[in-house]
mmCIF file of C-alpha atoms in Angstrom:
data_model
loop_
_atom_site.group_PDB
_atom_site.id
_atom_site.type_symbol
_atom_site.label_atom_id
_atom_site.label_comp_id
_atom_site.label_asym_id
_atom_site.label_seq_id
_atom_site.Cartn_x
_atom_site.Cartn_y
_atom_site.Cartn_z
ATOM 1 C CA MET F 205 0.000 0.000 0.000
ATOM 2 C CA ASP F 206 2.890 2.370 0.736
ATOM 3 C CA MET F 207 4.183 1.899 -2.800
ATOM 4 C CA LEU F 208 0.751 2.671 -4.239
ATOM 5 C CA LYS F 209 0.481 5.827 -2.127
ATOM 6 C CA GLN F 210 3.887 6.911 -3.423
ATOM 7 C CA LYS F 211 2.653 6.482 -6.998
ATOM 8 C CA TRP F 212 -0.520 8.453 -6.212
ATOM 9 C CA LYS F 213 1.653 11.264 -4.857
ATOM 10 C CA GLN F 214 4.029 11.049 -7.819
ATOM 11 C CA TYR F 215 1.344 11.517 -10.431
ATOM 12 C CA GLY F 216 -0.789 13.855 -8.389
ATOM 13 C CA ARG F 217 -4.513 14.412 -8.597
ATOM 14 C CA GLY F 218 -6.849 17.133 -9.746
ATOM 15 C CA ASN F 219 -10.203 18.122 -8.368
ATOM 16 C CA SER F 220 -11.606 20.160 -11.252
ATOM 17 C CA PHE F 221 -11.500 20.549 -15.012
ATOM 18 C CA ASN F 222 -12.271 24.165 -15.822
ATOM 19 C CA TYR F 223 -11.222 26.681 -18.447
ATOM 20 C CA SER F 224 -7.966 27.493 -16.665
ATOM 21 C CA LYS F 225 -6.728 23.952 -17.372
ATOM 22 C CA ILE F 226 -6.745 24.461 -21.147
ATOM 23 C CA GLU F 227 -6.643 28.225 -21.631
ATOM 24 C CA LYS F 228 -2.913 28.387 -22.401
ATOM 25 C CA LYS F 229 -3.091 25.322 -24.634
ATOM 26 C CA LEU F 230 -5.717 26.720 -26.986
ATOM 27 C CA HIS F 231 -4.973 28.421 -30.297
ATOM 28 C CA GLY F 232 -7.657 30.698 -31.622
ATOM 29 C CA ASN F 233 -10.382 32.919 -30.297
ATOM 30 C CA TYR F 234 -13.615 31.367 -29.081
ATOM 31 C CA PRO F 235 -16.834 33.260 -28.338
ATOM 32 C CA ILE F 236 -17.997 34.141 -24.839
ATOM 33 C CA ILE F 237 -21.728 33.498 -24.525
ATOM 34 C CA GLN F 238 -23.956 35.158 -21.937
ATOM 35 C CA PHE F 239 -27.030 33.368 -20.572
ATOM 36 C CA ASP F 240 -29.862 34.858 -18.516
ATOM 37 C CA VAL F 241 -31.349 33.278 -15.388
ATOM 38 C CA ASN F 242 -33.384 30.103 -16.123
ATOM 39 C CA THR F 243 -32.009 29.939 -19.661
ATOM 40 C CA PRO F 244 -30.787 26.490 -20.782
ATOM 41 C CA ILE F 245 -27.169 26.161 -21.846
ATOM 42 C CA VAL F 246 -27.806 22.722 -23.349
ATOM 43 C CA LEU F 247 -30.891 20.516 -23.554
ATOM 44 C CA ARG F 248 -31.082 16.806 -22.827
ATOM 45 C CA GLY F 249 -30.786 14.860 -26.086
ATOM 46 C CA GLU F 250 -28.885 17.539 -27.998
ATOM 47 C CA SER F 251 -25.661 16.699 -29.778
ATOM 48 C CA PRO F 252 -22.571 17.765 -27.788
ATOM 49 C CA GLN F 253 -21.104 19.867 -30.571
ATOM 50 C CA TYR F 254 -19.623 22.349 -28.121
ATOM 51 C CA ILE F 255 -18.201 22.371 -24.627
ATOM 52 C CA TYR F 256 -19.102 25.370 -22.494
ATOM 53 C CA PHE F 257 -16.642 26.385 -19.778
ATOM 54 C CA ILE F 258 -18.322 28.601 -17.186
ATOM 55 C CA LEU F 259 -16.477 31.832 -16.453
ATOM 56 C CA SER F 260 -18.998 33.272 -13.994
ATOM 57 C CA GLY F 261 -22.368 32.372 -12.519
ATOM 58 C CA VAL F 262 -23.960 29.071 -11.475
ATOM 59 C CA ALA F 263 -25.742 26.422 -13.563
ATOM 60 C CA ILE F 264 -27.649 23.291 -12.570
ATOM 61 C CA GLY F 265 -28.160 19.908 -14.223
ATOM 62 C CA THR F 266 -31.754 18.652 -14.393
ATOM 63 C CA ARG F 267 -33.402 15.402 -15.470
ATOM 64 C CA ASP F 268 -37.086 14.944 -16.313
ATOM 65 C CA TYR F 269 -38.624 11.512 -15.775
ATOM 66 C CA GLU F 270 -41.692 9.750 -17.096
ATOM 67 C CA ASP F 271 -43.534 10.173 -13.778
ATOM 68 C CA GLY F 272 -43.554 13.914 -14.382
ATOM 69 C CA ASN F 273 -40.985 14.712 -11.717
ATOM 70 C CA GLU F 274 -37.911 16.814 -12.283
ATOM 71 C CA TYR F 275 -34.666 16.140 -10.405
ATOM 72 C CA ASP F 276 -31.725 18.512 -9.895
ATOM 73 C CA TYR F 277 -28.538 16.629 -9.236
ATOM 74 C CA PHE F 278 -25.424 18.674 -9.909
ATOM 75 C CA HIS F 279 -24.255 22.285 -9.777
ATOM 76 C CA LEU F 280 -21.622 23.914 -11.965
ATOM 77 C CA ASP F 281 -19.688 27.137 -11.486
ATOM 78 C CA LYS F 282 -16.330 28.626 -12.465
ATOM 79 C CA SER F 283 -14.419 26.069 -10.400
ATOM 80 C CA ASN F 284 -15.900 22.950 -12.021
ATOM 81 C CA GLY F 285 -18.042 24.292 -14.843
ATOM 82 C CA SER F 286 -17.698 22.307 -18.038
ATOM 83 C CA VAL F 287 -20.885 21.507 -19.937
ATOM 84 C CA GLY F 288 -20.591 18.743 -22.529
ATOM 85 C CA LEU F 289 -17.215 17.426 -21.403
ATOM 86 C CA LEU F 290 -18.621 14.203 -19.941
ATOM 87 C CA GLU F 291 -20.463 13.276 -23.137
ATOM 88 C CA THR F 292 -17.422 14.126 -25.254
ATOM 89 C CA LEU F 293 -15.084 11.945 -23.192
ATOM 90 C CA ALA F 294 -17.643 9.114 -23.102
ATOM 91 C CA GLN F 295 -18.079 9.355 -26.891
ATOM 92 C CA LYS F 296 -21.837 9.778 -26.515
ATOM 93 C CA GLU F 297 -23.895 11.569 -29.150
ATOM 94 C CA ALA F 298 -26.537 13.017 -26.823
ATOM 95 C CA ILE F 299 -26.392 15.363 -23.820
ATOM 96 C CA ILE F 300 -27.458 13.389 -20.724
ATOM 97 C CA ALA F 301 -29.086 16.261 -18.783
ATOM 98 C CA THR F 302 -30.475 19.706 -19.396
ATOM 99 C CA VAL F 303 -28.194 22.342 -17.873
ATOM 100 C CA SER F 304 -29.859 25.650 -16.990
ATOM 101 C CA CYS F 305 -28.726 28.856 -15.321
ATOM 102 C CA LEU F 306 -29.450 29.526 -11.658
ATOM 103 C CA SER F 307 -27.967 32.986 -12.144
ATOM 104 C CA LYS F 308 -26.667 34.941 -15.085
ATOM 105 C CA VAL F 309 -23.904 32.842 -16.609
ATOM 106 C CA GLU F 310 -20.971 33.757 -18.802
ATOM 107 C CA ALA F 311 -19.310 30.848 -20.600
ATOM 108 C CA ILE F 312 -16.749 30.353 -23.311
ATOM 109 C CA ARG F 313 -17.873 28.016 -26.110
ATOM 110 C CA ILE F 314 -15.317 25.723 -27.735
ATOM 111 C CA PRO F 315 -15.993 23.010 -30.338
ATOM 112 C CA SER F 316 -15.951 19.612 -28.632
ATOM 113 C CA ALA F 317 -13.612 18.170 -31.264
ATOM 114 C CA ILE F 318 -10.983 20.787 -30.378
ATOM 115 C CA VAL F 319 -11.148 20.019 -26.651
ATOM 116 C CA TYR F 320 -11.221 16.257 -27.188
ATOM 117 C CA GLU F 321 -8.126 16.290 -29.395
ATOM 118 C CA LEU F 322 -6.356 18.518 -26.890
ATOM 119 C CA ILE F 323 -7.070 16.039 -24.094
ATOM 120 C CA MET F 324 -6.088 12.982 -26.133
ATOM 121 C CA GLN F 325 -2.715 14.516 -27.012
ATOM 122 C CA ASP F 326 -1.884 15.842 -23.541
ATOM 123 C CA LEU F 327 -0.901 13.308 -20.875
ATOM 124 C CA GLU F 328 -1.546 15.775 -18.040
ATOM 125 C CA LEU F 329 -5.114 16.417 -19.202
ATOM 126 C CA LEU F 330 -5.692 12.708 -19.742
ATOM 127 C CA ARG F 331 -4.650 11.941 -16.178
ATOM 128 C CA LEU F 332 -6.859 14.732 -14.870
ATOM 129 C CA SER F 333 -9.852 13.448 -16.844
ATOM 130 C CA LEU F 334 -9.243 9.874 -15.670
ATOM 131 C CA HIS F 335 -9.060 10.917 -12.031
ATOM 132 C CA LEU F 336 -12.188 13.084 -12.133
ATOM 133 C CA LEU F 337 -14.295 10.412 -13.824
ATOM 134 C CA ALA F 338 -13.008 7.653 -11.524
ATOM 135 C CA ASP F 339 -13.506 9.822 -8.426
ATOM 136 C CA ASP F 340 -17.096 10.597 -9.423
ATOM 137 C CA LEU F 341 -17.836 6.937 -10.140
ATOM 138 C CA TYR F 342 -16.364 5.908 -6.785
ATOM 139 C CA ASP F 343 -18.527 8.412 -4.891
ATOM 140 C CA ARG F 344 -21.677 7.364 -6.731
ATOM 141 C CA SER F 345 -20.954 3.677 -6.185
ATOM 142 C CA GLY F 346 -20.701 4.259 -2.462
ATOM 143 C CA ASN F 347 -23.689 6.564 -2.075
ATOM 144 C CA ASP F 348 -26.362 5.746 -4.653
ATOM 145 C CA GLY F 349 -27.396 2.392 -3.251
ATOM 146 C CA LEU F 350 -27.723 3.822 0.246
ATOM 147 C CA PHE F 351 -29.642 6.876 -0.951
ATOM 148 C CA TYR F 352 -32.216 4.935 -2.932
ATOM 149 C CA HIS F 353 -32.688 2.481 -0.073
ATOM 150 C CA LEU F 354 -33.733 5.319 2.207
ATOM 151 C CA GLU F 355 -37.275 6.625 2.242
ATOM 152 C CA GLY F 356 -39.097 9.694 3.522
ATOM 153 C CA ILE F 357 -37.505 11.486 6.426
ATOM 154 C CA ASP F 358 -34.313 9.403 6.322
ATOM 155 C CA ARG F 359 -33.682 10.524 2.747
ATOM 156 C CA LEU F 360 -33.921 14.126 3.940
ATOM 157 C CA ARG F 361 -31.628 13.367 6.879
ATOM 158 C CA TYR F 362 -29.052 11.951 4.487
ATOM 159 C CA PHE F 363 -29.258 15.073 2.308
ATOM 160 C CA LEU F 364 -28.778 17.384 5.309
ATOM 161 C CA ILE F 365 -25.875 15.359 6.717
ATOM 162 C CA THR F 366 -24.127 15.462 3.354
ATOM 163 C CA TYR F 367 -24.842 19.180 2.921
ATOM 164 C CA TYR F 368 -23.326 19.931 6.330
ATOM 165 C CA ASP F 369 -20.217 17.851 5.613
ATOM 166 C CA GLU F 370 -19.681 19.578 2.265
ATOM 167 C CA HIS F 371 -20.089 23.137 3.576
ATOM 168 C CA ILE F 372 -18.547 23.114 7.043
ATOM 169 C CA THR F 373 -15.305 25.133 7.200
ATOM 170 C CA THR F 374 -14.896 25.883 10.896
ATOM 171 C CA GLU F 375 -15.609 23.301 13.581
ATOM 172 C CA GLY F 376 -18.653 24.232 15.627
ATOM 173 C CA SER F 377 -20.011 26.787 13.171
ATOM 174 C CA LEU F 378 -23.616 26.845 11.966
ATOM 175 C CA ILE F 379 -24.431 26.011 8.364
ATOM 176 C CA GLU F 380 -27.415 27.620 6.664
ATOM 177 C CA VAL F 381 -28.921 25.447 3.939
ATOM 178 C CA GLU F 382 -29.073 27.641 0.842
ATOM 179 C CA GLU F 383 -31.688 25.515 -0.878
ATOM 180 C CA ARG F 384 -35.406 26.194 -1.195
ATOM 181 C CA ARG F 385 -37.817 23.425 -0.313
ATOM 182 C CA GLU F 386 -38.759 23.060 -3.967
ATOM 183 C CA LYS F 387 -35.141 22.392 -4.928
ATOM 184 C CA ILE F 388 -34.635 19.947 -2.063
ATOM 185 C CA ALA F 389 -37.780 18.094 -3.124
ATOM 186 C CA ASN F 390 -36.522 17.912 -6.714
ATOM 187 C CA LYS F 391 -33.161 16.533 -5.640
ATOM 188 C CA LEU F 392 -34.685 13.902 -3.361
ATOM 189 C CA GLY F 393 -37.564 12.822 -5.575
ATOM 190 C CA MET F 394 -40.082 13.880 -2.921
ATOM 191 C CA SER F 395 -43.057 16.228 -2.973
ATOM 192 C CA VAL F 396 -42.685 19.700 -1.484
ATOM 193 C CA ARG F 397 -45.430 18.843 1.018
ATOM 194 C CA THR F 398 -43.570 15.707 2.165
ATOM 195 C CA VAL F 399 -40.353 17.698 2.594
ATOM 196 C CA GLY F 400 -42.238 20.295 4.628
ATOM 197 C CA ARG F 401 -43.702 17.675 6.964
ATOM 198 C CA ALA F 402 -40.314 16.005 7.385
ATOM 199 C CA LEU F 403 -38.614 19.328 8.189
ATOM 200 C CA LYS F 404 -41.255 20.071 10.808
ATOM 201 C CA LYS F 405 -40.581 16.711 12.459
ATOM 202 C CA LEU F 406 -36.809 17.247 12.350
ATOM 203 C CA LYS F 407 -37.250 20.619 14.028
ATOM 204 C CA GLU F 408 -39.433 19.069 16.750
ATOM 205 C CA ASN F 409 -36.725 16.422 17.295
ATOM 206 C CA GLN F 410 -34.073 19.181 17.530
ATOM 207 C CA GLU F 411 -32.263 17.693 14.537
ATOM 208 C CA ILE F 412 -32.308 21.048 12.734
ATOM 209 C CA LEU F 413 -32.670 24.699 13.708
ATOM 210 C CA ASN F 414 -34.957 27.181 12.009
ATOM 211 C CA LYS F 415 -33.956 30.840 11.793
ATOM 212 C CA SER F 416 -35.947 33.310 9.673
ATOM 213 C CA ARG F 417 -37.528 30.377 7.822
ATOM 214 C CA LYS F 418 -34.057 29.048 6.938
ATOM 215 C CA ILE F 419 -32.788 25.543 7.735
ATOM 216 C CA VAL F 420 -29.725 25.769 9.979
ATOM 217 C CA ILE F 421 -27.489 22.887 11.098
ATOM 218 C CA GLY F 422 -24.835 22.919 13.790
ATOM 219 C CA GLN F 423 -22.523 20.192 15.014
ATOM 220 C CA LYS F 424 -25.065 18.978 17.598
ATOM 221 C CA GLU F 425 -27.863 18.866 15.029
ATOM 222 C CA GLN F 426 -25.702 16.995 12.543
ATOM 223 C CA GLN F 427 -24.875 14.415 15.205
ATOM 224 C CA ARG F 428 -28.578 13.949 16.001
ATOM 225 C CA LEU F 429 -29.315 13.488 12.304
ATOM 226 C CA ARG F 430 -26.657 10.765 12.138
ATOM 227 C CA GLU F 431 -27.934 9.040 15.261
ATOM 228 C CA ASN F 432 -31.515 8.923 14.000
ATOM 229 C CA ILE F 433 -30.991 7.917 10.382
ATOM 230 C CA SER F 434 -31.269 4.238 9.454
ATOM 231 C CA TYR F 435 -28.375 2.359 7.812
ATOM 232 C CA MET F 436 -25.663 4.975 8.357
#
């Protein structure tokens, strides 16, 4: 294992693939496109002719299902914002999810063929792409089965535990959940009414705090959420 860790350290790892990774490697001028709030950057099913690298703003990936529900399941910004890169690397001819703007978004648009050739001819970019895809697959393999096994209030507990872990920066600080109930419901595949009832119960159990109609989680609340959830 020590030898493997040495190799991991030798070849390094990356945690994002954004415009800064390829900016100096590009030759030519590519247009900067501006999108308004709620405007789609790409639509599910479209051909990935271009890759959009977000320069400012926030976008969200959405899937519509046959039951009429809509699920939001990833966010993109300047740090990790590449729209169409996954499909290009996977050699798929259709965009997997509609990506729309949560805020005004500014993105640079580059033909997918240009980016793909750049990656294939650059060992550093290939390693970065391999790590990011493998890291994402590893996380999903560990979490998806657990998430879909959970129902009702436990699914919400899992979401809040994960949200706290991802946003905590200082031990003991309070985390305000910057998600509306509608968005939480979309992400969890639950109705807004069910989310509301579950939040009320969590508040009564002192598993969350409520300040100015905002969900707030501290270290004590996160621990209670963990203690009460099934299969954690």
